XYZ file of C-alpha atoms in Angstrom:
703
model
C 98.690 137.060 96.242
C 100.150 139.082 98.960
C 99.497 137.746 102.540
C 99.543 140.170 105.449
C 99.753 139.513 109.130
C 100.523 141.663 112.012
C 102.603 138.808 113.540
C 106.269 139.296 112.417
C 107.153 135.597 112.304
C 104.415 135.082 109.807
C 106.138 137.039 107.157
C 106.449 134.727 103.863
C 109.777 132.835 103.718
C 111.394 132.521 100.289
C 111.834 128.762 100.472
C 111.413 125.819 102.956
C 112.102 122.253 102.872
C 108.912 120.257 103.557
C 106.661 117.497 102.273
C 103.999 116.770 99.818
C 100.470 117.250 101.228
C 98.959 114.142 99.725
C 99.665 110.423 100.193
C 101.572 108.570 103.101
C 104.821 108.481 101.161
C 105.042 112.222 102.142
C 107.546 112.919 99.401
C 110.276 115.568 100.205
C 109.844 118.930 98.449
C 111.174 122.404 98.618
C 108.688 125.045 98.154
C 109.708 128.574 96.972
C 107.887 131.897 96.905
C 108.609 134.702 94.579
C 107.084 137.280 92.400
C 105.675 134.354 90.159
C 103.864 132.741 93.057
C 104.595 129.430 94.777
C 106.560 126.774 93.167
C 107.644 123.281 94.315
C 110.616 121.133 93.484
C 111.219 117.555 94.656
C 114.040 116.979 97.041
C 116.310 113.778 97.350
C 114.352 112.562 100.356
C 114.558 108.730 100.515
C 110.961 107.879 99.624
C 110.883 109.921 96.387
C 114.520 110.124 95.496
C 114.056 113.380 93.515
C 110.730 112.560 91.890
C 107.132 113.761 92.309
C 103.765 112.438 90.850
C 101.390 114.740 89.043
C 99.590 115.612 92.276
C 102.807 116.628 93.946
C 103.955 118.731 91.132
C 100.586 120.673 91.132
C 100.233 120.904 94.864
C 100.894 124.754 95.069
C 97.812 125.372 92.781
C 95.567 124.446 95.802
C 96.761 127.312 97.824
C 95.141 129.880 95.701
C 91.863 128.268 94.382
C 89.211 130.850 93.461
C 86.751 129.510 96.160
C 89.258 129.319 98.946
C 87.454 129.781 102.323
C 88.557 133.088 103.901
C 85.754 134.068 106.392
C 83.551 131.904 108.704
C 80.146 131.230 107.303
C 76.865 130.915 109.280
C 73.637 129.545 107.883
C 70.933 132.121 108.480
C 67.118 131.907 108.847
C 66.828 131.925 105.110
C 68.950 128.694 104.877
C 72.057 130.415 103.218
C 75.461 130.474 104.446
C 76.664 134.124 105.018
C 79.969 135.602 106.081
C 80.334 136.259 109.916
C 83.158 137.392 112.195
C 85.251 134.865 114.040
C 83.924 135.899 117.421
C 80.309 135.560 116.341
C 81.012 132.098 114.572
C 82.791 130.661 117.570
C 80.311 132.067 120.120
C 77.568 130.496 118.064
C 79.210 127.112 117.924
C 80.095 127.120 121.694
C 76.535 128.218 122.681
C 74.899 125.620 120.550
C 77.124 122.999 121.818
C 76.475 123.720 125.443
C 72.874 123.692 124.885
C 72.836 120.309 123.231
C 75.090 118.953 125.859
C 73.034 120.352 128.671
C 69.747 118.776 127.100
C 71.153 115.355 125.863
C 74.509 114.716 127.638
C 78.050 114.851 126.350
C 77.722 111.943 123.827
C 75.190 114.049 121.898
C 78.341 115.886 120.708
C 80.529 114.220 118.131
C 83.816 114.872 116.325
C 84.910 113.375 112.924
C 88.695 113.847 112.081
C 91.019 113.062 109.295
C 94.183 111.158 108.339
C 95.670 114.214 106.736
C 95.636 116.297 109.950
C 99.106 116.773 111.468
C 100.193 114.827 114.579
C 99.635 118.068 116.619
C 96.060 118.621 115.266
C 95.189 114.929 115.696
C 96.419 114.999 119.258
C 94.619 118.290 120.332
C 91.370 117.142 118.483
C 91.311 113.992 120.598
C 91.958 115.999 123.739
C 89.335 118.483 122.771
C 86.785 115.826 122.228
C 87.399 114.059 125.491
C 87.842 117.034 127.851
C 86.204 120.204 126.303
C 83.272 118.247 124.991
C 83.442 115.271 127.457
C 82.251 112.931 124.671
C 83.374 109.471 123.494
C 82.121 109.960 120.123
C 85.259 110.710 118.142
C 86.624 108.822 115.204
C 88.175 109.692 111.886
C 88.250 108.778 108.072
C 91.304 106.684 108.612
C 88.893 104.038 109.888
C 88.149 103.771 106.010
C 91.785 103.230 105.294
C 94.280 101.303 107.355
C 92.008 99.895 110.271
C 91.983 96.197 108.910
C 95.749 96.027 108.544
C 96.213 97.829 111.946
C 93.988 95.152 113.586
C 95.993 92.344 111.771
C 99.320 93.775 112.672
C 98.795 94.424 116.166
C 97.402 90.879 116.669
C 100.314 89.261 114.704
C 103.183 91.413 115.923
C 101.956 93.360 118.868
C 102.483 96.592 117.144
C 100.917 98.479 114.032
C 103.370 100.316 111.915
C 102.574 100.403 108.218
C 106.052 99.492 106.982
C 108.196 98.134 109.786
C 111.307 99.027 107.616
C 112.349 102.073 105.488
C 110.907 102.302 102.015
C 114.365 102.273 100.638
C 114.887 98.675 101.894
C 112.548 97.584 98.993
C 115.201 98.593 96.478
C 117.186 95.338 97.097
C 114.143 93.001 96.978
C 114.019 89.958 94.634
C 110.343 89.473 94.800
C 107.447 91.640 95.999
C 103.791 90.592 96.440
C 101.371 93.409 96.300
C 97.999 92.214 97.447
C 95.353 94.946 96.440
C 97.810 97.723 95.829
C 98.185 99.927 92.968
C 101.136 102.160 93.691
C 101.789 102.922 90.080
C 98.754 105.265 90.335
C 98.124 105.941 94.009
C 101.840 106.615 94.940
C 103.947 106.644 91.758
C 107.380 107.584 93.253
C 107.115 104.271 95.307
C 107.640 102.416 92.015
C 111.181 103.644 91.772
C 111.890 101.354 94.702
C 110.193 98.239 93.010
C 111.977 98.451 89.682
C 114.502 95.569 90.414
C 112.063 93.137 91.963
C 109.861 90.494 90.343
C 106.245 91.938 91.145
C 103.431 89.583 92.024
C 100.221 91.746 91.909
C 96.921 90.479 93.282
C 94.023 92.527 91.777
C 90.810 91.916 89.983
C 91.768 94.664 87.596
C 94.785 94.934 85.287
C 96.075 98.110 86.864
C 99.043 100.123 85.794
C 100.890 98.279 88.573
C 99.708 94.836 87.282
C 101.066 95.813 83.706
C 104.517 95.994 85.143
C 104.218 92.873 87.192
C 106.016 89.502 86.414
C 102.877 87.686 87.617
C 99.321 89.028 87.927
C 96.699 87.158 89.846
C 93.190 88.290 89.010
C 90.754 86.971 91.460
C 87.055 87.229 91.807
C 86.407 90.404 93.956
C 85.993 89.555 97.534
C 87.950 86.245 97.458
C 91.411 87.485 98.376
C 91.232 85.671 101.708
C 90.667 82.315 99.861
C 93.754 83.035 97.787
C 95.901 83.895 100.726
C 94.946 80.725 102.296
C 95.734 78.774 99.118
C 99.163 80.391 98.791
C 99.898 79.358 102.396
C 98.724 75.851 101.576
C 101.136 75.638 98.641
C 103.977 77.198 100.643
C 103.671 74.511 103.217
C 102.866 71.450 101.078
C 105.395 72.283 98.442
C 108.153 72.684 100.957
C 108.560 76.387 100.907
C 107.850 76.836 104.677
C 110.797 77.983 106.803
C 110.232 75.491 109.570
C 113.056 76.730 111.714
C 111.780 80.253 111.636
C 108.238 79.180 112.427
C 109.447 77.127 115.357
C 111.833 79.631 116.732
C 109.934 82.950 116.106
C 106.161 82.242 115.930
C 103.235 80.650 117.708
C 99.822 79.421 116.527
C 101.036 77.701 113.276
C 99.071 74.579 113.746
C 95.770 76.376 114.180
C 96.355 78.436 111.068
C 97.375 75.473 109.204
C 94.214 73.457 110.169
C 92.325 76.205 108.319
C 94.602 76.437 105.246
C 95.086 72.661 104.744
C 91.360 72.703 103.281
C 92.185 75.212 100.661
C 94.019 73.062 98.107
C 94.905 74.582 94.909
C 92.038 73.309 92.819
C 89.602 74.508 95.368
C 91.134 77.915 95.383
C 90.820 78.162 91.632
C 87.293 77.205 91.760
C 86.545 80.011 94.248
C 88.829 82.727 93.159
C 89.376 82.026 89.363
C 93.192 82.133 89.761
C 94.657 79.174 87.873
C 96.634 76.543 89.929
C 99.706 77.216 87.812
C 99.720 80.941 88.709
C 99.120 80.206 92.448
C 102.250 77.827 92.327
C 104.212 80.293 90.297
C 103.612 82.985 92.926
C 104.756 81.031 95.770
C 107.750 79.739 93.945
C 108.852 83.410 93.265
C 108.490 84.150 96.921
C 110.156 80.987 98.119
C 113.187 81.110 95.806
C 113.899 84.930 96.524
C 116.646 85.750 98.976
C 114.884 88.930 99.898
C 111.114 89.058 99.557
C 108.289 91.151 100.788
C 104.485 90.732 101.197
C 102.695 94.180 101.085
C 98.928 94.700 101.418
C 96.736 97.618 100.334
C 93.165 98.840 100.386
C 92.031 96.290 97.841
C 92.725 93.375 100.236
C 91.613 95.459 103.386
C 88.497 97.228 102.513
C 86.233 94.296 103.140
C 83.883 92.951 105.831
C 86.609 90.330 106.445
C 89.526 92.655 105.837
C 91.339 92.150 109.053
C 91.278 88.333 108.439
C 92.565 88.798 104.917
C 95.461 91.008 106.060
C 96.048 88.366 108.701
C 96.117 85.651 106.053
C 98.845 87.390 104.102
C 100.814 87.836 107.453
C 100.415 84.073 107.773
C 101.955 83.579 104.377
C 104.865 85.938 105.169
C 105.436 84.326 108.511
C 105.371 80.689 106.892
C 108.003 81.870 104.524
C 110.068 83.438 107.438
C 110.036 87.085 106.116
C 108.953 89.373 109.017
C 111.615 90.641 111.390
C 114.310 89.598 109.003
C 116.793 92.150 107.456
C 115.984 92.585 103.853
C 112.580 90.883 103.939
C 109.211 91.530 105.534
C 105.534 92.214 105.739
C 103.999 95.676 105.462
C 100.924 97.750 104.693
C 100.985 100.628 102.183
C 99.286 103.386 104.183
C 97.190 105.583 102.062
C 96.435 109.118 103.634
C 99.194 111.684 104.331
C 99.287 111.188 107.964
C 97.316 107.934 108.118
C 99.929 106.465 110.443
C 100.376 109.321 112.918
C 96.685 110.164 112.670
C 95.582 107.004 114.301
C 98.416 107.068 116.972
C 97.511 110.170 118.964
C 93.938 110.007 119.972
C 91.336 110.753 117.255
C 90.469 107.021 116.863
C 87.381 105.935 118.975
C 89.231 103.355 121.026
C 92.761 104.956 121.418
C 94.607 107.458 123.540
C 97.866 109.293 122.588
C 100.890 106.844 121.976
C 98.565 104.126 120.541
C 97.238 103.424 123.844
C 94.082 101.630 124.197
C 91.314 103.713 125.987
C 90.026 100.773 127.962
C 93.700 100.178 129.613
C 93.501 101.626 133.043
C 97.325 102.301 133.063
C 96.850 104.266 129.858
C 94.130 106.296 131.151
C 96.012 107.154 134.145
C 99.156 108.214 132.280
C 97.167 110.375 129.765
C 95.056 111.955 132.475
C 98.263 112.935 134.447
C 99.589 114.622 131.319
C 96.257 116.421 130.674
C 95.838 117.464 134.254
C 92.747 115.577 135.147
C 91.630 112.332 136.545
C 91.259 108.886 134.611
C 87.430 108.897 135.643
C 86.977 112.158 133.671
C 88.029 110.474 130.434
C 85.173 108.818 128.600
C 85.401 105.266 127.285
C 85.448 104.032 123.637
C 83.073 105.425 121.135
C 81.492 104.427 117.854
C 83.479 103.624 114.909
C 83.487 105.934 111.818
C 80.554 104.617 109.835
C 78.655 103.600 112.963
C 79.168 107.254 114.201
C 77.866 108.635 110.818
C 74.931 106.209 110.940
C 73.741 107.225 114.360
C 73.821 110.934 113.658
C 70.457 112.512 114.556
C 68.872 109.276 115.730
C 67.482 108.639 119.142
C 70.455 108.293 121.519
C 72.812 109.218 118.729
C 74.912 112.516 118.333
C 72.967 115.645 117.545
C 75.935 117.942 116.731
C 79.051 116.982 114.726
C 82.304 118.742 114.277
C 84.254 117.732 111.163
C 88.036 118.519 110.659
C 89.997 117.394 107.626
C 87.343 115.069 106.095
C 84.631 115.057 103.527
C 82.339 112.173 104.630
C 79.414 113.206 102.122
C 81.694 111.757 99.175
C 84.084 109.440 101.116
C 81.647 107.419 103.382
C 79.889 104.425 102.236
C 76.131 104.536 101.277
C 76.561 108.233 100.977
C 72.990 109.100 100.400
C 72.186 107.722 103.597
C 75.037 109.583 105.284
C 73.643 112.800 103.613
C 70.428 112.029 105.386
C 71.924 111.550 108.784
C 73.987 114.851 108.435
C 70.758 116.690 107.555
C 69.062 115.329 110.616
C 71.580 116.907 113.003
C 70.835 119.937 115.165
C 74.358 121.408 114.403
C 77.039 120.640 111.749
C 80.312 122.382 112.053
C 83.011 121.959 109.417
C 86.514 123.193 109.462
C 88.139 123.131 106.018
C 90.031 125.379 103.425
C 87.705 124.906 100.597
C 83.803 124.443 100.410
C 83.798 120.704 100.192
C 80.531 118.915 99.646
C 80.127 118.355 103.342
C 81.111 121.997 104.212
C 78.326 123.212 101.903
C 75.699 121.458 104.049
C 77.093 122.730 107.362
C 75.382 125.257 109.705
C 78.751 126.747 110.462
C 81.963 126.695 108.171
C 85.209 127.574 109.820
C 88.117 128.516 107.283
C 91.380 127.033 108.331
C 95.006 127.085 107.146
C 96.363 124.503 104.888
C 99.730 122.584 104.502
C 102.090 125.371 103.215
C 100.710 127.893 105.711
C 101.436 125.889 109.080
C 104.166 124.229 111.065
C 103.768 120.688 112.431
C 104.667 117.069 112.014
C 103.464 114.044 110.221
C 104.497 110.304 110.262
C 104.819 108.638 106.907
C 104.102 105.066 106.017
C 107.456 103.766 107.183
C 107.037 105.291 110.734
C 109.345 108.271 110.048
C 108.309 111.482 111.735
C 108.618 114.380 109.399
C 108.477 118.236 109.835
C 105.964 120.293 107.799
C 107.299 123.867 107.592
C 105.439 126.939 106.817
C 106.198 128.900 103.778
C 103.384 131.540 103.810
C 101.010 132.950 106.495
C 97.391 131.926 106.125
C 95.292 134.552 104.210
C 93.736 137.208 106.259
C 90.702 135.837 108.196
C 91.871 132.413 108.133
C 92.896 130.476 111.402
C 94.832 127.370 112.049
C 92.999 124.302 113.387
C 94.816 124.615 116.703
C 93.490 128.289 117.102
C 90.162 126.991 116.331
C 90.196 124.308 118.911
C 91.721 126.734 121.483
C 88.870 129.308 120.770
C 86.182 126.843 121.199
C 87.587 125.150 124.355
C 87.918 128.366 126.096
C 84.324 129.334 125.297
C 83.287 125.846 126.636
C 84.856 126.733 130.053
C 88.192 125.033 129.671
C 91.407 126.731 130.804
C 93.200 128.443 127.921
C 96.738 126.912 128.723
C 95.337 123.420 128.149
C 94.965 123.967 124.354
C 98.205 125.584 122.993
C 98.089 127.195 119.613
C 101.854 126.627 118.971
C 102.457 123.456 117.197
C 105.818 122.992 118.984
C 104.107 123.258 122.389
C 101.627 120.730 121.356
C 104.065 118.361 120.028
C 106.138 118.729 123.391
C 102.875 117.670 125.184
C 102.215 114.863 122.620
C 105.788 113.493 123.508
C 104.813 113.334 127.155
C 101.614 111.740 126.381
C 103.080 109.120 124.128
C 105.943 108.202 126.621
C 105.974 104.574 127.372
C 103.214 103.820 124.809
C 103.511 101.588 121.783
C 104.023 104.655 119.517
C 106.588 106.356 121.775
C 107.586 109.802 120.410
C 109.098 111.024 123.664
C 112.683 111.095 122.317
C 111.669 113.125 119.189
C 112.030 116.848 119.207
C 111.492 119.630 116.674
C 115.150 120.429 117.173
C 116.323 116.929 116.179
C 113.996 116.839 113.132
C 115.196 120.366 112.123
C 118.724 119.141 112.340
C 118.017 116.519 109.717
C 117.830 113.367 111.971
C 115.875 110.392 110.546
C 113.733 109.479 113.439
C 111.419 106.430 113.290
C 109.106 105.590 116.224
C 109.496 104.017 118.771
C 111.962 106.622 119.777
C 111.877 106.873 123.639
C 113.417 109.502 125.768
C 116.390 108.001 127.450
C 117.420 108.813 131.013
C 120.429 111.062 131.315
C 119.572 112.851 127.961
C 121.497 110.463 125.662
C 119.300 110.623 122.508
C 117.639 107.375 121.255
C 118.432 106.792 117.504
C 114.950 105.767 116.642
C 113.968 102.442 115.220
C 113.903 102.221 111.400
C 113.755 98.382 111.319
C 111.361 96.802 113.828
C 111.275 93.180 114.937
C 114.989 92.091 114.190
C 115.392 91.009 117.769
C 111.910 90.092 118.544
C 108.285 90.937 118.029
C 106.388 93.297 120.277
C 104.508 90.542 122.020
C 104.833 89.419 125.605
C 107.043 86.405 124.566
C 108.700 88.146 121.470
C 107.076 85.700 119.119
C 104.733 86.647 116.161
C 101.285 85.162 116.191
C 99.778 83.218 113.215
C 96.040 83.807 112.993
C 93.405 81.134 112.715
C 91.324 82.579 109.853
C 89.028 81.098 107.165
C 87.319 82.415 104.017
C 83.707 83.600 103.872
C 81.871 85.412 101.163
C 81.446 89.141 100.985
C 78.245 90.522 102.719
C 76.778 90.767 99.220
C 77.242 88.629 96.115
C 75.636 88.966 92.627
C 72.139 87.790 92.049
C 69.498 87.922 89.299
C 68.776 91.675 90.025
C 72.420 92.651 90.478
C 74.469 90.197 88.498
C 77.883 92.011 88.607
C 80.607 92.894 91.054
C 81.480 96.514 91.564
C 84.771 97.574 93.013
C 86.086 101.157 93.759
C 89.508 102.798 93.938
C 91.653 105.712 93.248
C 93.194 107.119 90.036
C 96.415 108.909 89.347
C 95.005 112.442 88.921
C 92.814 112.659 92.175
C 93.083 111.980 95.736
C 90.464 110.825 98.239
C 87.112 112.672 97.976
C 88.702 114.907 95.258
C 87.960 118.102 97.163
C 91.476 119.369 96.583
C 92.490 117.772 93.254
C 89.160 118.618 91.506
C 90.013 122.269 91.994
C 93.294 121.911 90.107
C 92.816 122.521 86.446
C 95.604 120.150 85.194
C 94.428 117.310 87.446
C 90.616 117.788 86.757
C 91.187 118.010 83.083
C 92.956 114.628 83.336
C 89.887 113.053 84.896
C 87.004 115.620 84.751
C 83.993 113.339 85.402
C 83.135 109.931 86.941
C 83.623 107.013 84.767
C 82.986 103.232 84.914
C 85.356 100.629 83.455
C 83.537 97.649 81.898
C 84.679 94.740 79.787
C 83.375 95.115 76.086
C 81.231 92.020 76.213
C 79.778 93.044 79.451
C 78.947 96.426 77.976
C 77.486 94.935 74.760
C 75.086 92.744 76.661
C 73.881 95.756 78.693
C 73.442 98.063 75.635
C 76.364 100.343 76.568
C 78.860 101.990 74.300
C 82.320 103.744 74.722
C 81.703 107.328 75.904
C 78.018 106.767 76.751
C 76.655 107.018 80.100
C 75.686 104.149 82.450
C 73.621 103.805 85.401
C 75.192 101.540 87.977
C 72.690 100.272 90.560
C 73.066 98.483 93.868
C 70.545 97.775 96.679
C 71.363 101.141 98.056
C 71.284 103.452 95.131
C 72.510 104.518 91.692
C 75.402 106.312 90.395
C 75.807 107.740 86.697
C 79.209 107.495 84.983
C 80.883 107.616 81.709
C 81.597 104.306 80.023
C 85.230 103.165 79.393
C 85.494 99.873 77.674
C 88.516 97.971 78.982
C 89.380 94.605 77.521
C 91.504 93.491 80.676
C 88.438 93.784 82.935
C 86.834 90.602 84.359
C 83.689 90.196 82.604
C 81.763 89.962 85.901
C 83.294 93.127 87.368
C 83.064 96.863 86.963
C 85.221 99.542 88.402
C 84.413 103.070 89.507
C 86.794 105.803 90.911
C 85.332 107.302 94.090
C 86.633 110.985 93.763
C 83.674 112.683 92.353
C 80.538 114.212 94.001
C 76.766 114.429 93.193
C 75.151 111.935 91.026
C 78.428 110.372 90.099
C 79.331 109.399 93.599
C 80.684 105.846 93.557
C 79.817 105.643 97.295
C 76.183 105.935 96.394
C 76.317 102.216 95.835
C 78.905 100.932 98.315
C 77.798 98.731 101.201
C 77.778 99.167 105.003
C 78.706 95.701 106.279
C 81.552 96.113 108.768
C 84.553 94.141 109.573
C 83.887 92.686 113.103
C 87.340 93.538 114.316
C 88.423 96.652 112.516
C 84.922 98.137 111.802
C 86.123 98.776 108.186
C 83.255 99.201 105.650
C 83.064 96.828 102.644
C 84.102 99.310 99.975
C 85.718 96.941 97.597
C 82.791 94.726 96.559
C 79.034 95.055 96.127
C 76.479 93.514 93.746
C 75.337 95.737 90.867
C 73.476 96.067 87.625
C 74.400 98.221 84.712
C 72.009 99.983 82.143
C 72.280 102.917 79.749
C 71.968 106.316 81.180
C 69.940 109.035 79.674
C 71.890 112.077 81.112
C 75.573 112.975 81.476
C 76.921 112.644 84.904
């Protein structure tokens, strides 16, 4: 479809080197544009090494979906969304925001961001919230992704970077433990780096990844922490502990061991269901390996004790002497495309750019100087993601919400309650490029550019900063998120220069704001990235102009703690917030599937992907299904204390008989998050997505 723009530099290019718009691998691609439309080819970028998954190959199809948003929409007196001009839409939003702020104070305004936003958009969104709106109420959907691993990593190492080493380092591993991760479906190109290693997979399901494993440990949902404690117990008691490493490079071992010593193998088997022999085999595989890694994913982290669970696996890695050693280590498999950069630059409730904490006086002073204001002008920490959504429209809670790059009506836990809270708002504004389920409920919908139509940067799961390059101009009538924020900020009385619309200008300011922070990008420039340099943060700007090479491998010379030592965590197992009972006798767990991504707002619009998984389904063991009167291909009602979802039955003989599994990509009555719980991790504020108590029964209608 022809794209026209009066701006000369927005003419379509014939091809660009860029990156896939989906997961945190950020696979390298080359996009081409010609008479036949937009096509994609994989590049030899190190994380994908010339391969793409099904989503990556079909990514260009999202650019021209039939219901692409191309004009702002305003909800009229008749309750319907109708097209409007940009001036009218932005004037309406700004006027209503000012009125609400004047009547109820700045914290009556809230912002909800996304882990898929570029670094520039995440940065400017945080600045906009805190200066233009003056609110503390900003968080993002990455709180539902990596927050538990981030809390554990910061506590243990003094720094949170998903993988503190390049993905390609995994090629030489002898053994890799994957706790709650299913990369064969969630990021298939990663499996190219795991081919040589013996895989130990911890997952209640026999996933595609588990099928390739040398050893699959299949615990009761919600007992990963007990299993990690048991593995540490075996590592120490059976002589696999690297005592010299523990003594020289760590602190806190004794306190951690006091907890783990009570988790002898037989007790762990009783709680988790994992046989003693399999526990010992896992530790032996790790202990005998010359190069070993412990990697965690959402399955271990999306719990009300997710931070402690991640910490327990870090404890295991530390006892084996893995972190900060070339060829070994601990890491977390970040999920969203910019899940790493998205949380580093200010859209998280408790953070300022550069991964600075918003309560730190020095951090506030530094960022205030860059922003041209005073530290006192910056608000304090706000509510975390679910707490923010839960407070919408309540007494003392936000009365207006701006959503960028997220679809919480599908992705948030207890989604029926979230729908009620969104409906209680005085104003809901959604910026998106397709009419997501959340956008359809909004008072104002703002059409924004998508990945192939914008410049910017992202940070992948290994901490490498990447360039997103524009192939096409946005369609006529569509603006970039930076242009939207600029337009709103000016209407709210902010100086125009404070909100640049050029990604390069925003990135240069981001560099200054991050200087000296944990995630220091000050030595990274578009020029260096465009020249092909591989730059991993921290990459500080050096005096005298000598370029810093970046830091692909962290901790080799010491950890980012005051004394340079890693910290063991004193953690103990506790039950999930909800366990099966007579009314709800089964565990339910949720996750992603190969064909879809996150809330599915993009992938459900791609025919090839939607045809692969066109409707919600529930995986059930045949014996469990028979007892409930369910048959293959029929429908089931899956009910928790919060609600009911309807899904097609799939009989899977490898499922635990006490567990059912549902993907979370579908809307409406098939939303898996209609049943998920709202218990939060006390440290990370992560909701407990991965386990809730349910009952199943035959459904009368198709989902």
